[in-house]
Amino acid sequence: MVLGTASQVPTRHRNHNGYLLRWDGEGLLFDPGEGTQRQMLRAGVAAHDLNRICVTHFHGDHSLGLAGVVQRINLDRVPHEITAHYPRSGQHFFDRLRYATAYRETVALTEAPVDTDGTLAATGSYTLEARRLSHPVESYGYRLIEPDGRRMLPERLAAHGIKGPDVGRLQREGSFDGVPLADVSEVRRGQRFAFVMDTRLCDGVHALAEGCDLLVIESTFLDEDTDLATEHGHLTAGQAAAVAREAGVRHLVLTHFSQRYGEPDEFERQARAAGFEGELTVAHDLLRVPVPKRR
Ligand SMILES: [Zn+2]
């Protein structure tokens, strides 16, 4: 769910950044810029829907909304724990935003700052990883990887005469009646999602994008402003699309647009010119983008 798509300043048509990922019953809020609390309301996202908050870096368009969202979580007395990830070097910014004004704290908000590449959390439905990006302030991108599963093959089961409750036993025990699980099933690759904001091209961008089913990535600038993008630590539409093409991304979502451009179609044109042939979305506020179905 796209909550906002503007870099630096909101415009008449675009709120500051903000994105909610729904993943197997969990909600992960990424980069809540100013106005995110109201965008959540407009998008039908409740404070109760949140389980994790991931902040790439402490510029206002990625974090000013924390103050409002944190207070709303407490006002609504969300009954479960919520975990926040953000660059450790910005702890003082997080502290100020968390305690920007007086309110009654009712919720367990766990601070889990990031200071190196690696795994932040592993649940039954995903592993969450961070990778350092390249921006004037310390910035981390995030990626979720669902564990691989196995898809049962009905014709192979039938060939071995395995049916009914025996299929469940085979799945639990790894073999049944001398038939190994691998003979009657195939690997079902887990889904992958990455969130890449505010960076110039660097190793982290490529690593995060690798093999993603869904990639949400900044394309602040158009290709004619590549020098400006590199100088300020941002990507162009063509650069973001080239990364996605090389990484085999299935659905590319471009967002975080500079207010200097009026015409979103040009981002799409430049992304296609860079050779990206998968599904492509130029994001706008309150757009819902499904994670592609498993292959
Ligand atoms: Zn930004």
Coordinates of C-alpha atoms and ligand atoms in Angstrom, one line a residue:
M1 CA 0.0 0.0 0.0
V2 CA 1.5 3.3 -1.1
L3 CA 0.8 6.1 1.4
G4 CA 2.9 8.8 0.0
T5 CA 5.3 9.3 -3.0
A6 CA 6.9 12.8 -2.7
S7 CA 10.6 13.4 -1.9
Q8 CA 11.7 16.3 0.2
V9 CA 8.4 18.2 0.3
P10 CA 4.7 17.2 -0.2
T11 CA 2.9 18.5 -3.2
R12 CA -0.7 19.1 -3.9
H13 CA -1.0 15.5 -5.3
R14 CA 1.7 13.7 -3.3
N15 CA 2.1 13.2 0.4
H16 CA 5.6 12.7 1.9
N17 CA 6.8 9.1 1.7
G18 CA 5.1 6.2 3.4
Y19 CA 4.5 2.6 2.6
L20 CA 2.7 -0.3 4.3
L21 CA 3.6 -3.9 3.4
R22 CA 1.1 -6.6 4.4
W23 CA 2.9 -9.9 4.7
D24 CA 1.2 -13.0 6.1
G25 CA -0.9 -11.1 8.6
E26 CA 1.8 -8.7 9.6
G27 CA 2.1 -5.1 8.8
L28 CA 5.4 -3.4 8.1
L29 CA 5.4 0.4 7.9
F30 CA 8.3 1.9 5.8
D31 CA 9.6 5.4 6.0
P32 CA 6.7 7.3 7.5
G33 CA 7.1 10.9 6.3
E34 CA 5.0 13.8 7.5
G35 CA 1.2 13.2 7.2
T36 CA 1.5 9.4 7.3
Q37 CA -1.1 9.1 10.1
R38 CA -3.7 10.7 8.0
Q39 CA -2.7 8.8 4.9
M40 CA -3.1 5.5 6.9
L41 CA -6.7 6.6 7.7
R42 CA -7.4 7.3 4.0
A43 CA -5.9 4.0 3.0
G44 CA -7.8 2.0 5.7
V45 CA -4.7 1.1 7.7
A46 CA -5.2 1.0 11.4
A47 CA -2.5 1.4 14.1
H48 CA -3.4 -2.2 15.1
D49 CA -2.2 -3.4 11.7
L50 CA 1.4 -2.4 12.4
N51 CA 4.0 -4.9 13.7
R52 CA 7.2 -3.3 12.5
I53 CA 8.4 0.1 11.5
C54 CA 11.5 0.4 9.2
V55 CA 13.1 3.7 8.7
T56 CA 15.8 3.9 6.0
H57 CA 17.3 7.2 7.2
F58 CA 16.6 10.4 9.2
H59 CA 15.6 12.9 6.6
G60 CA 12.2 14.4 7.2
D61 CA 10.4 12.9 4.2
H62 CA 11.2 9.4 5.7
S63 CA 10.7 10.0 9.4
L64 CA 8.7 13.1 10.4
G65 CA 5.6 11.0 10.6
L66 CA 7.1 8.8 13.3
A67 CA 5.9 11.3 16.0
G68 CA 2.3 11.0 15.0
V69 CA 2.3 7.3 14.2
V70 CA 3.9 6.4 17.5
Q71 CA 1.4 8.5 19.5
R72 CA -1.5 7.0 17.6
I73 CA -0.2 3.5 18.3
N74 CA -0.3 4.4 22.0
L75 CA -3.6 6.2 21.9
D76 CA -5.2 3.2 20.3
R77 CA -3.5 0.9 22.9
V78 CA -2.2 -1.6 20.3
P79 CA -2.1 -4.9 22.2
H80 CA 0.9 -6.4 20.5
E81 CA 4.6 -5.5 20.5
I82 CA 5.8 -3.2 17.7
T83 CA 9.5 -3.2 16.7
A84 CA 11.2 -0.2 15.1
H85 CA 14.4 -0.5 12.9
Y86 CA 16.4 2.6 11.9
P87 CA 20.1 3.6 11.6
R88 CA 21.7 3.6 15.0
S89 CA 23.6 6.8 14.2
G90 CA 20.2 8.5 14.2
Q91 CA 19.2 7.3 17.7
H92 CA 18.9 10.9 18.9
F93 CA 16.5 11.7 16.0
F94 CA 14.4 8.6 16.9
D95 CA 14.3 9.6 20.6
R96 CA 13.1 13.1 19.7
L97 CA 10.4 11.8 17.4
R98 CA 9.3 9.2 19.8
Y99 CA 9.0 11.7 22.6
A100 CA 8.2 14.8 20.5
T101 CA 5.3 15.8 22.8
A102 CA 3.6 14.6 26.0
Y103 CA 1.4 11.5 25.7
R104 CA 0.6 8.4 27.7
E105 CA 2.7 5.4 26.8
T106 CA 0.7 2.2 26.7
V107 CA 2.5 0.1 24.1
A108 CA 5.6 -2.0 24.0
L109 CA 7.7 -0.4 21.3
T110 CA 11.0 -2.2 20.9
E111 CA 13.9 -0.2 19.5
A112 CA 16.1 -2.4 17.3
P113 CA 18.5 0.0 15.6
V114 CA 20.6 -1.1 12.6
D115 CA 24.4 -0.5 12.4
T116 CA 25.6 -3.2 10.0
D117 CA 24.5 -5.3 7.0
G118 CA 22.7 -8.5 7.9
T119 CA 19.6 -10.2 9.3
L120 CA 17.4 -8.2 11.7
A121 CA 14.7 -10.7 12.3
A122 CA 13.5 -14.1 11.3
T123 CA 9.9 -15.3 11.8
G124 CA 8.1 -18.3 10.3
S125 CA 7.0 -16.2 7.3
Y126 CA 10.0 -14.1 6.5
T127 CA 13.6 -13.1 7.2
L128 CA 14.2 -9.3 7.4
E129 CA 17.6 -8.0 6.2
A130 CA 19.2 -4.6 6.0
R131 CA 21.9 -3.4 3.6
R132 CA 23.8 -0.1 3.8
L133 CA 23.1 2.4 1.1
S134 CA 24.9 5.5 -0.1
H135 CA 23.4 8.8 0.9
P136 CA 24.7 11.9 2.6
V137 CA 23.3 10.6 5.9
E138 CA 23.5 7.0 6.9
S139 CA 20.8 5.0 5.1
Y140 CA 19.8 1.3 5.0
G141 CA 17.6 -0.5 2.6
Y142 CA 15.5 -3.5 3.7
R143 CA 14.5 -6.8 2.2
L144 CA 12.1 -9.6 3.2
I145 CA 12.7 -13.1 2.1
E146 CA 10.1 -15.8 2.6
P147 CA 11.6 -19.2 3.4
D148 CA 11.5 -21.7 0.5
G149 CA 8.7 -24.3 0.8
R150 CA 7.8 -27.4 -1.1
R151 CA 4.9 -27.9 -3.6
M152 CA 3.5 -31.4 -3.7
L153 CA 3.1 -32.9 -7.1
P154 CA -0.2 -34.8 -7.4
E155 CA 0.8 -37.0 -10.3
R156 CA 4.0 -38.2 -8.5
L157 CA 2.1 -38.9 -5.3
A158 CA -0.4 -40.9 -7.4
A159 CA 2.4 -42.8 -9.1
H160 CA 3.6 -44.0 -5.6
G161 CA 0.1 -44.6 -4.5
I162 CA 0.4 -42.1 -1.6
K163 CA -2.9 -40.3 -0.7
G164 CA -5.0 -39.0 2.1
P165 CA -3.4 -38.6 5.6
D166 CA -0.2 -40.3 4.3
V167 CA 0.6 -37.1 2.4
G168 CA 0.7 -35.2 5.6
R169 CA 2.9 -37.8 7.2
L170 CA 5.2 -37.7 4.3
Q171 CA 5.5 -33.9 4.6
R172 CA 6.1 -34.0 8.4
E173 CA 8.5 -36.9 8.4
G174 CA 10.4 -36.3 5.1
S175 CA 9.6 -39.7 3.7
F176 CA 6.8 -42.3 3.6
D177 CA 7.1 -46.0 2.9
G178 CA 10.6 -45.5 1.5
V179 CA 9.6 -42.6 -0.8
P180 CA 11.5 -39.4 0.0
L181 CA 9.7 -36.1 0.0
A182 CA 12.0 -34.8 -2.8
D183 CA 10.6 -37.5 -5.2
V184 CA 7.0 -36.3 -5.0
S185 CA 7.5 -32.5 -4.5
E186 CA 9.5 -29.6 -5.9
V187 CA 11.0 -26.5 -4.3
R188 CA 8.5 -23.6 -4.1
R189 CA 10.7 -20.5 -4.0
G190 CA 9.8 -18.1 -1.3
Q191 CA 8.7 -14.6 -2.2
R192 CA 11.1 -11.6 -2.0
F193 CA 10.4 -7.9 -1.4
A194 CA 12.9 -5.1 -1.2
F195 CA 12.6 -1.4 -0.2
V196 CA 15.4 0.9 -1.4
M197 CA 15.2 4.6 -0.7
D198 CA 17.6 7.5 -0.9
T199 CA 20.8 6.2 -2.4
R200 CA 23.1 6.6 -5.3
L201 CA 24.1 3.4 -7.1
C202 CA 26.1 1.1 -4.8
D203 CA 26.5 -2.6 -3.9
G204 CA 23.7 -2.5 -1.4
V205 CA 21.2 -1.5 -4.1
H206 CA 22.1 -4.4 -6.3
A207 CA 22.2 -6.9 -3.4
L208 CA 18.7 -5.8 -2.1
A209 CA 17.1 -6.0 -5.6
E210 CA 18.5 -9.4 -6.5
G211 CA 15.7 -11.8 -7.5
C212 CA 12.9 -9.7 -6.0
D213 CA 9.3 -10.4 -6.8
L214 CA 8.5 -6.8 -5.8
L215 CA 11.0 -3.9 -5.6
V216 CA 9.9 -0.5 -4.3
I217 CA 12.8 1.9 -5.2
E218 CA 13.3 5.6 -5.3
S219 CA 13.7 7.3 -8.7
T220 CA 13.9 10.9 -7.5
F221 CA 15.3 12.2 -10.8
L222 CA 14.9 11.8 -14.5
D223 CA 17.9 10.6 -16.5
E224 CA 18.8 14.1 -17.8
D225 CA 19.6 15.0 -14.2
T226 CA 21.9 12.1 -13.5
D227 CA 24.7 14.4 -12.2
L228 CA 22.3 16.0 -9.8
A229 CA 21.1 12.6 -8.6
T230 CA 24.6 11.3 -8.0
E231 CA 25.6 14.5 -6.2
H232 CA 22.7 14.4 -3.8
G233 CA 22.7 10.6 -3.3
H234 CA 19.7 9.6 -5.4
L235 CA 18.8 7.5 -8.4
T236 CA 17.2 8.3 -11.7
A237 CA 14.4 6.4 -13.4
G238 CA 16.8 4.8 -15.8
Q239 CA 19.3 3.7 -13.1
A240 CA 16.5 2.2 -10.9
A241 CA 15.1 0.3 -13.9
A242 CA 18.6 -1.0 -15.0
V243 CA 19.1 -2.3 -11.5
A244 CA 15.8 -4.1 -11.6
R245 CA 16.5 -5.5 -15.0
E246 CA 19.9 -6.9 -14.0
A247 CA 18.4 -8.3 -10.8
G248 CA 15.5 -10.1 -12.5
V249 CA 12.8 -8.1 -10.6
R250 CA 9.3 -9.1 -11.6
H251 CA 7.4 -6.0 -10.5
L252 CA 9.1 -2.7 -10.2
V253 CA 7.6 0.2 -8.3
L254 CA 9.2 3.6 -8.9
T255 CA 8.5 6.3 -6.3
H256 CA 9.9 9.3 -4.2
F257 CA 9.7 11.8 -7.0
S258 CA 11.2 15.3 -7.0
Q259 CA 8.7 18.1 -7.1
R260 CA 10.5 19.5 -10.1
Y261 CA 8.8 17.1 -12.5
G262 CA 5.1 17.4 -13.4
E263 CA 4.7 14.4 -15.8
P264 CA 4.9 10.9 -14.2
D265 CA 4.7 9.3 -17.7
E266 CA 8.3 10.3 -18.4
F267 CA 9.5 8.0 -15.5
E268 CA 7.8 5.1 -17.1
R269 CA 9.3 5.9 -20.5
Q270 CA 12.8 6.2 -19.2
A271 CA 12.5 2.9 -17.2
R272 CA 11.4 1.1 -20.3
A273 CA 14.2 2.7 -22.3
A274 CA 16.6 1.2 -19.8
G275 CA 15.4 -2.2 -20.9
F276 CA 13.2 -3.2 -17.9
E277 CA 10.5 -5.6 -19.3
G278 CA 8.7 -6.8 -16.2
E279 CA 5.6 -5.3 -14.6
L280 CA 6.2 -1.6 -13.9
T281 CA 4.3 0.9 -11.7
V282 CA 4.9 4.6 -11.4
A283 CA 3.5 5.0 -7.9
H284 CA 0.9 7.5 -6.8
D285 CA -0.6 8.0 -3.3
L286 CA -3.0 5.4 -2.0
L287 CA -2.2 2.9 -4.7
R288 CA -2.4 -0.8 -3.7
V289 CA 0.2 -3.0 -5.3
P290 CA -0.1 -6.8 -4.9
V291 CA 3.0 -8.9 -4.3
P292 CA 3.2 -11.0 -7.5
K293 CA 1.8 -14.5 -7.2
R294 CA 4.4 -17.3 -6.7
R295 CA 5.9 -18.6 -9.9
Ligands
ZN1 ZN 14.0 11.3 0.7

